[in-house]
Amino acid sequence: MRLTFTISCFFLFLACNKHKQNVNNGDTPKSGVSLNFVENREFESGFSSQNIQIEVIDKEEYICFSDFFTSKKIHIYNLKTEEEIWVDLKTMIDFGFKIAGIEILSLDTILVLTQYRNQLFFLNRDGVIWKYIDFNPQLEEIGGYELWSGKTPFMFNDTTAIFPISLVAESEINKTLSEDDFYKKYYSGPNLFKVDNIFDEDLNCNAGLYDLYNNFTDKYFLAIEGKYFTYLNDFIYFFSNYSDTIYQVDPVSLKLVRKVKINSTFGKAYMKPVTRKLQKENNTALNSNFKENMSINSIVYITEKEQYWVVVRHAEKEGSNRPWSVVVLDSAFNELDEFTLDHDNLNLNIRSYSDGLFIPVNRDKIQKDLRFKVNVLAQYEYE
């Protein structure tokens, strides 16, 4: 069953309008979720960012915006008290560190993962580094891997970090492999790296989730993409542009425990990877594949209704922002609905919080002189 919802998104000059709109225009969807538009929230971060996280710190919810390139800051905003702080990352970045992701456990325990260097820094709110871990010895020992950041931050709980990992071609242990052998190892090797005691001096590390990509591709294809891991409800969820399935992973054993196929009424929610041979002959093949096909973009959990919302990115359409829809699953992963949203005004990077959702407003709908200074999110609450 497909229900088409229309969300009318006001532009920035109506950001203070408190008028509420129901996403289903009065109809009752099978999923039972009814959202009211509250307002377009303008967060004056001093920069525009796609790195948006909802964090719970001392039982209070914060929305966090990160800019690793221009302003080199994290903007942390308390959704209840409206208190806000900025954490300066300039010292780290000026020393040549590129940042892959952050995790905020408290206002004085901010974890910063470096890109390519496999190092984790612990900062306080003043940007002062008070702890540092180098994971290179452990990652070389398991076969020459590097740490990545997933769709959600990497701390599974207060003491356990679980990082996505990727095979490194330039590693000493891998650089002599043939191309076929490299991709065979890439697809059959581990995909997660767990550290059970991140604050201890003697770390307990292990790798797991082997053979993940062999579920939907093989060594002759170029299934290159980000690391799409999401941590929800005591499980890890993985999805790929190259599969129409969400994979549920046990965080203890780091093994697959369930596969959930996502069916969209708009088409197949995956793309077939291009072959390595085709990409060599046509270096635009990989990029074209992403533009011309649908794929799963993210998964969020709606606590109010105990539902999983799977965001599906559609093929690009000339002259408009990229369309997308949401497939709704119940707590047992039975499909309930699929609905579309106003993709011309709203970005598909949904963020869920206790009372509802934040959905970023597309940058081209924000007042020109503010586009790179503020973050504007449409706020919806459960009815």
Coordinates of C-alpha atoms in Angstrom, one line a residue:
M1 CA 0.0 0.0 0.0
R2 CA 1.3 3.4 -0.9
L3 CA 0.1 6.7 0.6
T4 CA 1.3 9.9 -0.8
F5 CA 1.8 12.6 1.9
T6 CA 2.4 16.2 1.0
I7 CA 4.4 18.3 3.4
S8 CA 4.3 22.0 2.7
C9 CA 7.6 23.5 3.7
F10 CA 7.8 27.2 4.4
F11 CA 10.8 29.2 3.3
L12 CA 13.2 30.8 5.7
F13 CA 11.3 34.1 5.8
L14 CA 8.4 32.1 7.4
A15 CA 10.6 30.4 9.9
C16 CA 8.8 31.9 12.9
N17 CA 5.4 31.0 11.6
K18 CA 3.8 28.6 14.2
H19 CA 1.1 27.4 11.9
K20 CA 0.8 23.6 12.1
Q21 CA 0.1 21.3 9.1
N22 CA -0.6 17.6 9.2
V23 CA 1.5 15.6 6.8
N24 CA -1.3 13.3 5.7
N25 CA -3.8 16.1 5.0
G26 CA -6.4 14.6 7.4
D27 CA -6.2 11.0 6.1
T28 CA -5.2 8.3 8.6
P29 CA -2.3 6.2 7.3
K30 CA -2.1 2.5 8.0
S31 CA 1.2 3.2 9.9
G32 CA -0.8 5.4 12.4
V33 CA 1.9 8.2 12.2
S34 CA 0.6 11.7 12.1
L35 CA 3.0 14.6 12.1
N36 CA 2.3 18.3 12.6
F37 CA 4.5 20.9 11.1
V38 CA 5.8 23.2 13.9
E39 CA 8.1 25.6 12.3
N40 CA 11.3 26.0 10.3
R41 CA 14.0 26.1 13.0
E42 CA 16.9 28.4 12.2
F43 CA 20.2 27.4 14.0
E44 CA 22.7 30.2 13.8
S45 CA 25.8 28.0 13.7
G46 CA 27.9 30.4 11.6
F47 CA 28.2 27.7 9.0
S48 CA 26.1 25.3 6.9
S49 CA 26.5 21.6 7.5
Q50 CA 25.3 18.2 6.4
N51 CA 26.9 16.7 9.5
I52 CA 23.9 16.7 11.8
Q53 CA 23.6 14.5 14.9
I54 CA 21.0 14.2 17.7
E55 CA 22.8 13.3 20.9
V56 CA 21.5 12.6 24.4
I57 CA 23.9 14.1 27.0
D58 CA 23.0 13.8 30.7
K59 CA 19.4 12.8 29.7
E60 CA 18.9 15.9 27.6
E61 CA 18.7 16.0 23.8
Y62 CA 21.1 18.1 21.8
I63 CA 21.3 18.8 18.1
C64 CA 24.9 19.0 16.8
F65 CA 26.2 20.5 13.6
S66 CA 29.8 20.0 12.5
D67 CA 32.0 21.8 10.0
F68 CA 35.4 20.2 9.5
F69 CA 36.7 22.4 6.7
T70 CA 35.8 26.1 6.9
S71 CA 34.9 27.2 10.4
K72 CA 36.4 24.0 11.9
K73 CA 33.8 23.9 14.7
I74 CA 31.1 21.8 16.3
H75 CA 27.9 23.7 17.3
I76 CA 26.1 21.9 20.1
Y77 CA 22.5 23.1 20.9
N78 CA 20.3 22.0 23.8
L79 CA 16.8 21.4 22.4
K80 CA 15.2 22.0 25.8
T81 CA 17.1 24.9 27.3
E82 CA 18.3 26.4 24.0
E83 CA 21.8 26.8 25.5
E84 CA 24.5 26.4 23.0
I85 CA 28.3 26.0 22.8
W86 CA 30.9 25.9 20.0
V87 CA 33.8 23.5 20.2
D88 CA 36.9 24.6 18.3
L89 CA 38.6 22.0 16.1
K90 CA 41.1 24.4 14.6
T91 CA 44.1 23.2 16.5
M92 CA 43.7 19.6 15.3
I93 CA 43.0 20.6 11.7
D94 CA 45.8 23.1 11.5
F95 CA 48.2 20.2 12.5
G96 CA 47.0 18.4 9.4
F97 CA 44.4 16.1 10.8
K98 CA 41.4 15.4 8.6
I99 CA 38.3 14.5 10.5
A100 CA 36.1 11.5 9.6
G101 CA 33.5 11.8 12.4
I102 CA 32.7 12.8 16.0
E103 CA 30.9 11.4 19.0
I104 CA 29.7 13.4 21.9
L105 CA 29.4 11.5 25.2
S106 CA 29.4 14.6 27.4
L107 CA 30.3 18.2 26.9
D108 CA 33.8 17.4 28.1
T109 CA 34.1 14.0 26.4
I110 CA 34.0 14.7 22.7
L111 CA 35.6 12.0 20.6
V112 CA 37.1 13.0 17.2
L113 CA 38.0 10.3 14.7
T114 CA 40.7 11.2 12.2
Q115 CA 40.4 10.3 8.5
Y116 CA 43.0 7.8 7.1
R117 CA 45.2 8.0 10.2
N118 CA 43.2 5.6 12.5
Q119 CA 43.5 7.9 15.5
L120 CA 40.9 8.9 18.1
F121 CA 41.2 12.1 20.1
F122 CA 39.3 13.0 23.2
L123 CA 38.5 16.7 23.6
N124 CA 36.8 18.8 26.2
R125 CA 34.4 21.7 25.4
D126 CA 37.4 24.1 25.0
G127 CA 38.9 21.9 22.3
V128 CA 41.7 20.7 24.6
I129 CA 42.9 17.2 23.8
W130 CA 43.1 15.1 27.0
K131 CA 43.4 11.5 25.6
Y132 CA 44.6 10.0 22.3
I133 CA 44.5 6.4 20.9
D134 CA 46.4 5.1 17.8
F135 CA 44.7 2.0 16.4
N136 CA 47.2 1.5 13.5
P137 CA 49.0 -1.5 15.2
Q138 CA 45.7 -3.4 15.7
L139 CA 44.4 -2.6 12.2
E140 CA 47.6 -3.7 10.5
E141 CA 47.5 -6.9 12.5
I142 CA 44.0 -7.9 11.2
G143 CA 45.0 -7.3 7.6
G144 CA 45.7 -3.7 6.7
Y145 CA 42.4 -1.8 7.4
E146 CA 41.4 1.8 8.2
L147 CA 38.6 3.2 10.4
W148 CA 35.6 4.9 8.9
S149 CA 32.6 6.7 10.3
G150 CA 29.1 5.3 9.6
K151 CA 25.7 6.9 9.3
T152 CA 25.5 7.3 13.1
P153 CA 28.4 8.0 15.5
F154 CA 30.7 5.1 16.4
M155 CA 30.0 4.7 20.2
F156 CA 27.6 1.8 20.6
N157 CA 27.3 2.5 24.3
D158 CA 29.2 4.5 26.9
T159 CA 32.3 2.3 26.8
T160 CA 32.1 0.3 23.6
A161 CA 33.1 1.8 20.2
I162 CA 32.2 -0.1 17.0
F163 CA 33.9 1.4 13.9
P164 CA 33.2 0.5 10.2
I165 CA 36.5 -0.5 8.6
S166 CA 37.7 -0.7 5.0
L167 CA 40.7 -2.5 3.4
V168 CA 43.6 -0.2 2.5
A169 CA 45.3 -0.9 -0.9
E170 CA 48.5 1.0 0.2
S171 CA 49.0 -1.0 3.4
E172 CA 52.2 -3.0 3.6
I173 CA 50.3 -6.2 3.8
N174 CA 48.0 -5.4 0.8
K175 CA 50.1 -3.5 -1.7
T176 CA 51.5 -6.6 -3.3
L177 CA 48.1 -8.2 -4.0
S178 CA 46.8 -8.4 -7.5
E179 CA 43.7 -6.4 -8.3
D180 CA 41.5 -9.6 -8.3
D181 CA 43.0 -10.7 -5.0
F182 CA 42.5 -7.3 -3.4
Y183 CA 38.8 -7.1 -4.2
K184 CA 38.3 -10.7 -3.2
K185 CA 39.8 -9.8 0.2
Y186 CA 37.9 -6.5 0.3
Y187 CA 34.5 -8.2 -0.1
S188 CA 35.2 -11.3 2.1
G189 CA 37.1 -9.5 4.9
P190 CA 35.8 -7.9 8.1
N191 CA 33.6 -4.8 8.1
L192 CA 33.5 -3.8 11.8
F193 CA 36.1 -3.2 14.4
K194 CA 35.0 -3.3 18.1
V195 CA 36.7 -1.8 21.1
D196 CA 35.0 -2.9 24.3
N197 CA 36.8 -0.7 26.8
I198 CA 37.6 2.6 25.0
F199 CA 38.7 4.4 28.2
D200 CA 41.1 1.7 29.4
E201 CA 44.9 1.7 28.8
D202 CA 44.8 -2.0 27.6
L203 CA 42.3 -2.1 24.8
N204 CA 40.2 -5.2 24.0
C205 CA 39.8 -5.1 20.2
N206 CA 38.4 -7.5 17.7
A207 CA 37.1 -7.5 14.1
G208 CA 34.0 -9.1 12.7
L209 CA 31.2 -9.1 10.2
Y210 CA 33.0 -11.0 7.5
D211 CA 31.8 -11.7 4.0
L212 CA 29.2 -8.9 4.1
Y213 CA 29.6 -7.8 0.5
N214 CA 29.5 -11.3 -0.8
N215 CA 25.8 -11.2 -0.1
F216 CA 25.2 -9.0 -3.1
T217 CA 28.4 -8.7 -5.2
D218 CA 31.7 -10.3 -6.1
K219 CA 35.3 -9.4 -6.9
Y220 CA 34.6 -8.4 -10.5
F221 CA 32.4 -5.5 -9.6
L222 CA 33.2 -2.1 -8.2
A223 CA 30.9 -1.8 -5.2
I224 CA 32.5 1.4 -3.9
E225 CA 30.5 3.5 -1.4
G226 CA 30.5 4.9 2.1
K227 CA 30.1 2.8 5.2
Y228 CA 26.4 2.8 5.9
F229 CA 26.0 1.5 9.5
T230 CA 23.4 2.7 11.8
Y231 CA 23.0 1.8 15.5
L232 CA 19.4 1.5 16.7
N233 CA 17.7 -0.4 19.5
D234 CA 20.7 -2.5 20.6
F235 CA 21.4 -3.7 17.1
I236 CA 23.6 -2.6 14.2
Y237 CA 21.9 -2.1 10.8
F238 CA 23.8 -2.0 7.5
F239 CA 22.5 -1.1 4.1
S240 CA 24.2 -0.6 0.7
N241 CA 23.5 1.2 -2.5
Y242 CA 23.9 -2.2 -4.2
S243 CA 21.3 -4.1 -2.2
D244 CA 17.6 -3.8 -1.5
T245 CA 18.1 -5.4 1.9
I246 CA 18.8 -4.1 5.4
Y247 CA 21.1 -6.3 7.3
Q248 CA 20.7 -6.6 11.1
V249 CA 23.9 -7.3 13.0
D250 CA 24.4 -8.6 16.5
P251 CA 26.8 -6.2 18.3
V252 CA 28.3 -8.9 20.5
S253 CA 29.2 -11.5 17.9
L254 CA 29.4 -9.0 15.0
K255 CA 27.5 -11.5 12.8
L256 CA 24.4 -11.2 10.7
V257 CA 21.2 -12.2 12.4
R258 CA 18.5 -11.0 10.0
K259 CA 17.9 -9.7 6.5
V260 CA 15.0 -7.5 5.7
K261 CA 14.1 -6.8 2.0
I262 CA 12.8 -3.3 1.3
N263 CA 10.1 -3.1 -1.4
S264 CA 9.3 0.3 -2.9
T265 CA 6.4 0.9 -5.1
F266 CA 8.6 3.4 -7.1
G267 CA 11.0 0.7 -8.3
K268 CA 13.9 -1.5 -7.2
A269 CA 15.6 0.1 -4.2
Y270 CA 19.2 -0.8 -5.3
M271 CA 21.6 -0.4 -8.2
K272 CA 23.7 -3.1 -9.8
P273 CA 27.4 -2.3 -9.3
V274 CA 29.4 -1.6 -12.5
T275 CA 32.2 -3.9 -13.3
R276 CA 35.8 -2.8 -12.8
K277 CA 36.3 -3.3 -16.5
L278 CA 33.5 -0.9 -17.4
Q279 CA 34.8 1.8 -15.0
K280 CA 38.2 1.6 -16.6
E281 CA 36.7 2.0 -20.1
N282 CA 34.3 4.7 -19.0
N283 CA 35.3 6.7 -15.9
T284 CA 31.9 8.2 -15.5
A285 CA 30.1 4.9 -15.2
L286 CA 30.2 4.8 -11.4
N287 CA 28.9 8.3 -11.0
S288 CA 26.1 7.8 -13.6
N289 CA 25.0 4.6 -11.8
F290 CA 24.4 6.6 -8.7
K291 CA 22.4 9.3 -10.5
E292 CA 20.2 7.0 -12.6
N293 CA 19.1 4.4 -10.0
M294 CA 17.3 4.2 -6.7
S295 CA 18.9 3.1 -3.4
I296 CA 18.4 3.0 0.3
N297 CA 19.7 6.2 1.9
S298 CA 19.1 5.8 5.7
I299 CA 17.0 4.2 8.4
V300 CA 15.6 6.0 11.5
Y301 CA 13.6 4.7 14.4
I302 CA 10.3 6.4 15.4
T303 CA 10.0 5.7 19.1
E304 CA 6.4 7.1 19.4
K305 CA 5.1 4.3 17.1
E306 CA 7.9 1.7 17.4
Q307 CA 8.5 1.9 13.7
Y308 CA 11.5 1.9 11.4
W309 CA 11.4 4.5 8.6
V310 CA 13.6 3.6 5.6
V311 CA 14.5 6.5 3.4
V312 CA 14.8 5.5 -0.3
R313 CA 16.6 7.9 -2.7
H314 CA 15.0 7.9 -6.2
A315 CA 16.7 8.5 -9.5
E316 CA 17.7 12.1 -10.3
K317 CA 15.2 14.2 -12.2
E318 CA 16.4 17.1 -14.3
G319 CA 15.3 20.5 -13.0
S320 CA 14.4 19.5 -9.5
N321 CA 16.0 18.3 -6.3
R322 CA 16.3 14.5 -6.0
P323 CA 13.0 12.8 -5.1
W324 CA 12.8 10.4 -2.2
S325 CA 10.2 8.4 -0.2
V326 CA 9.9 6.7 3.1
V327 CA 9.0 3.0 3.6
V328 CA 7.5 2.4 7.0
L329 CA 8.1 -0.9 8.8
D330 CA 6.6 -2.0 12.2
S331 CA 8.7 -3.3 15.0
A332 CA 8.7 -6.8 13.5
F333 CA 9.9 -5.4 10.1
N334 CA 6.5 -5.9 8.4
E335 CA 6.0 -3.2 5.7
L336 CA 3.1 -0.8 6.5
D337 CA 3.2 2.1 4.1
E338 CA 5.3 4.1 1.7
F339 CA 4.9 7.9 1.5
T340 CA 6.6 10.7 -0.4
L341 CA 7.7 14.1 0.9
D342 CA 8.2 17.5 -0.6
H343 CA 11.7 16.8 -2.0
D344 CA 11.9 20.2 -3.7
N345 CA 12.0 21.8 -0.3
L346 CA 13.2 19.1 2.0
N347 CA 16.4 17.1 2.2
L348 CA 16.3 13.4 2.7
N349 CA 18.6 13.4 5.8
I350 CA 15.9 12.9 8.4
R351 CA 16.9 13.2 12.1
S352 CA 14.6 11.7 14.7
Y353 CA 14.3 13.0 18.3
S354 CA 11.9 12.2 21.2
D355 CA 9.0 14.4 20.1
G356 CA 9.3 14.2 16.3
L357 CA 11.5 14.8 13.4
F358 CA 13.9 17.4 12.0
I359 CA 14.2 17.5 8.2
P360 CA 16.8 19.8 6.6
V361 CA 15.5 22.5 4.3
N362 CA 17.2 22.3 0.9
R363 CA 19.9 25.0 0.7
D364 CA 18.5 26.6 -2.5
K365 CA 15.3 27.4 -0.5
I366 CA 17.2 29.4 2.1
Q367 CA 17.7 33.1 1.7
K368 CA 20.9 33.6 -0.3
D369 CA 23.0 35.6 2.1
L370 CA 22.3 33.1 4.9
R371 CA 22.8 29.8 3.0
F372 CA 26.3 29.3 4.4
K373 CA 25.7 30.8 7.8
V374 CA 22.7 29.0 9.3
N375 CA 21.2 25.5 9.4
V376 CA 17.5 25.5 8.7
L377 CA 15.5 22.4 9.6
A378 CA 11.7 21.8 9.3
Q379 CA 10.5 20.6 12.7
Y380 CA 7.6 18.1 13.0
E381 CA 6.0 16.8 16.1
Y382 CA 3.9 13.6 16.6
E383 CA 0.2 14.4 16.8

